[in-house]
Short mmCIF file of C-alpha atoms in Angstrom, two decimals:
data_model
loop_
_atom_site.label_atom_id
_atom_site.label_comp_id
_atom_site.label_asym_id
_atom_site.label_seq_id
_atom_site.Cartn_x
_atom_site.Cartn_y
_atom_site.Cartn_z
CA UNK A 1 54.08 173.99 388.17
CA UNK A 2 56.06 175.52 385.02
CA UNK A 3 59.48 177.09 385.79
CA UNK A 4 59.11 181.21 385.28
CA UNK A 5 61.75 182.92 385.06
CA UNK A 6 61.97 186.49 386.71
CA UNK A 7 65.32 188.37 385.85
CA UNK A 8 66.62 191.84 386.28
CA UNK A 9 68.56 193.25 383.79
CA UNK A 10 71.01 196.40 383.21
CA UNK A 11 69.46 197.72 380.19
CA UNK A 12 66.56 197.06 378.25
CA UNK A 13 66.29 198.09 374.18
CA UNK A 14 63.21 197.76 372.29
CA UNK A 15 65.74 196.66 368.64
CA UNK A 16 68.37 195.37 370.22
CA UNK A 17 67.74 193.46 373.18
CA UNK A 18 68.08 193.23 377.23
CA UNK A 19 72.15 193.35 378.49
CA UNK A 20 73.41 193.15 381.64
CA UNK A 21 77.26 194.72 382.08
CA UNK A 22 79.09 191.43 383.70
CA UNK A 23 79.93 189.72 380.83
CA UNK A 24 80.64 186.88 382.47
CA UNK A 25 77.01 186.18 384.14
CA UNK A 26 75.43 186.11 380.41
CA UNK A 27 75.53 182.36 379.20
CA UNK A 28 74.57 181.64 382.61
CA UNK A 29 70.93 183.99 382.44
CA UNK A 30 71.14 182.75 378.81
CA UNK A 31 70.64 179.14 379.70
CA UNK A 32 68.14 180.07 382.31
CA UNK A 33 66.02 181.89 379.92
CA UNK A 34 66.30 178.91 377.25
CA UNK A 35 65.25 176.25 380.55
CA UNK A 36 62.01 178.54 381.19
CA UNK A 37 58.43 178.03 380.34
CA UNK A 38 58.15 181.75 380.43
CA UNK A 39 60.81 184.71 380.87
CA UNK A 40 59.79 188.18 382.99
CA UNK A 41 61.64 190.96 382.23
CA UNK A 42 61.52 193.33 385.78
CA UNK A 43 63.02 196.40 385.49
CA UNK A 44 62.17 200.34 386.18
CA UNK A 45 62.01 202.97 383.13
CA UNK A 46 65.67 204.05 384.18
CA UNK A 47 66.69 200.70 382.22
CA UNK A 48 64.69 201.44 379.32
CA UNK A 49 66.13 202.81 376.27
CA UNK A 50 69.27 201.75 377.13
CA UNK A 51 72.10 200.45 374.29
CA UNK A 52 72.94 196.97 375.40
CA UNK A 53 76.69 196.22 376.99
CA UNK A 54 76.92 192.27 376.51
CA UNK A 55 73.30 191.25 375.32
CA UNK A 56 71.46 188.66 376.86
CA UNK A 57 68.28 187.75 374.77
CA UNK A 58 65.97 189.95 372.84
CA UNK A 59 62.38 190.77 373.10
CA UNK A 60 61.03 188.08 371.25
CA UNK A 61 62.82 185.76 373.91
CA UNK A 62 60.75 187.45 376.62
CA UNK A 63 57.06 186.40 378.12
CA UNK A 64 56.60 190.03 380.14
CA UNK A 65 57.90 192.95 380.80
CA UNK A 66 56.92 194.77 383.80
CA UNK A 67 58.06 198.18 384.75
CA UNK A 68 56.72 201.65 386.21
CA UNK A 69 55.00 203.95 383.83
CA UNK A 70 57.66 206.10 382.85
CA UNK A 71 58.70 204.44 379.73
CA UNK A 72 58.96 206.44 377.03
CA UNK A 73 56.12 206.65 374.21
CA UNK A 74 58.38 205.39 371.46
CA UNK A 75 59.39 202.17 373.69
CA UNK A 76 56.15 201.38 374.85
CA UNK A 77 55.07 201.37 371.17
CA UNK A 78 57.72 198.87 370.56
CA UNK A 79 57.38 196.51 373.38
CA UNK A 80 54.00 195.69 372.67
CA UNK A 81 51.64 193.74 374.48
CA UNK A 82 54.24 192.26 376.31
CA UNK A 83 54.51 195.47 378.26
CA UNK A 84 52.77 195.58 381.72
CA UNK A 85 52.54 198.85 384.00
CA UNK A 86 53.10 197.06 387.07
CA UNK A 87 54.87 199.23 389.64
CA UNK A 88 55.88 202.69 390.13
CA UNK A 89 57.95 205.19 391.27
CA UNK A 90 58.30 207.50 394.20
CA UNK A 91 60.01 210.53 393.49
#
């Protein structure tokens, strides 16, 4: 079986990348990412749109990214086909 890798993240940016805020945890999800066959970005529309903090990797870097389907129009444009609908959210 090929390693996946399924990470959460802080903040998610269509230019500039996926961040998470502790700094020190980055070359650490870095390596991970790098070690994958495959990298799934899991994270709800609250982290989308977000300006990064420390960045981790960006876009390209990614396999997936699943979220709930209140990304915004401009985002979804800009994540591609590597955006997938795959949960939502109760209000």
């Amino acid at each position: 079986m090929e390693p996946k890798l399924r990470h959460r993240r802080d903040a998610v940016e269509a230019e500039l990348g996926v961040s998470n805020v502790n700094v020190i945890e980055v070359p650490v999800k870095q390596a991970m990412i790098r070690a994958a066959d495959s990298a799934v970005l899991v994270a709800d529309s609250s982290k989308s749109g977000k300006r990064p903090f420390a960045r981790v990797c960006g876009i390209n870097e990614l396999t997936q990214i699943v979220t709930d389907g209140r990304v915004a129009p401009e985002q979804r444009e800009a994540f591609g086909d590597k955006l997938n609908i795959g949960f939502c959210c109760n209000d």
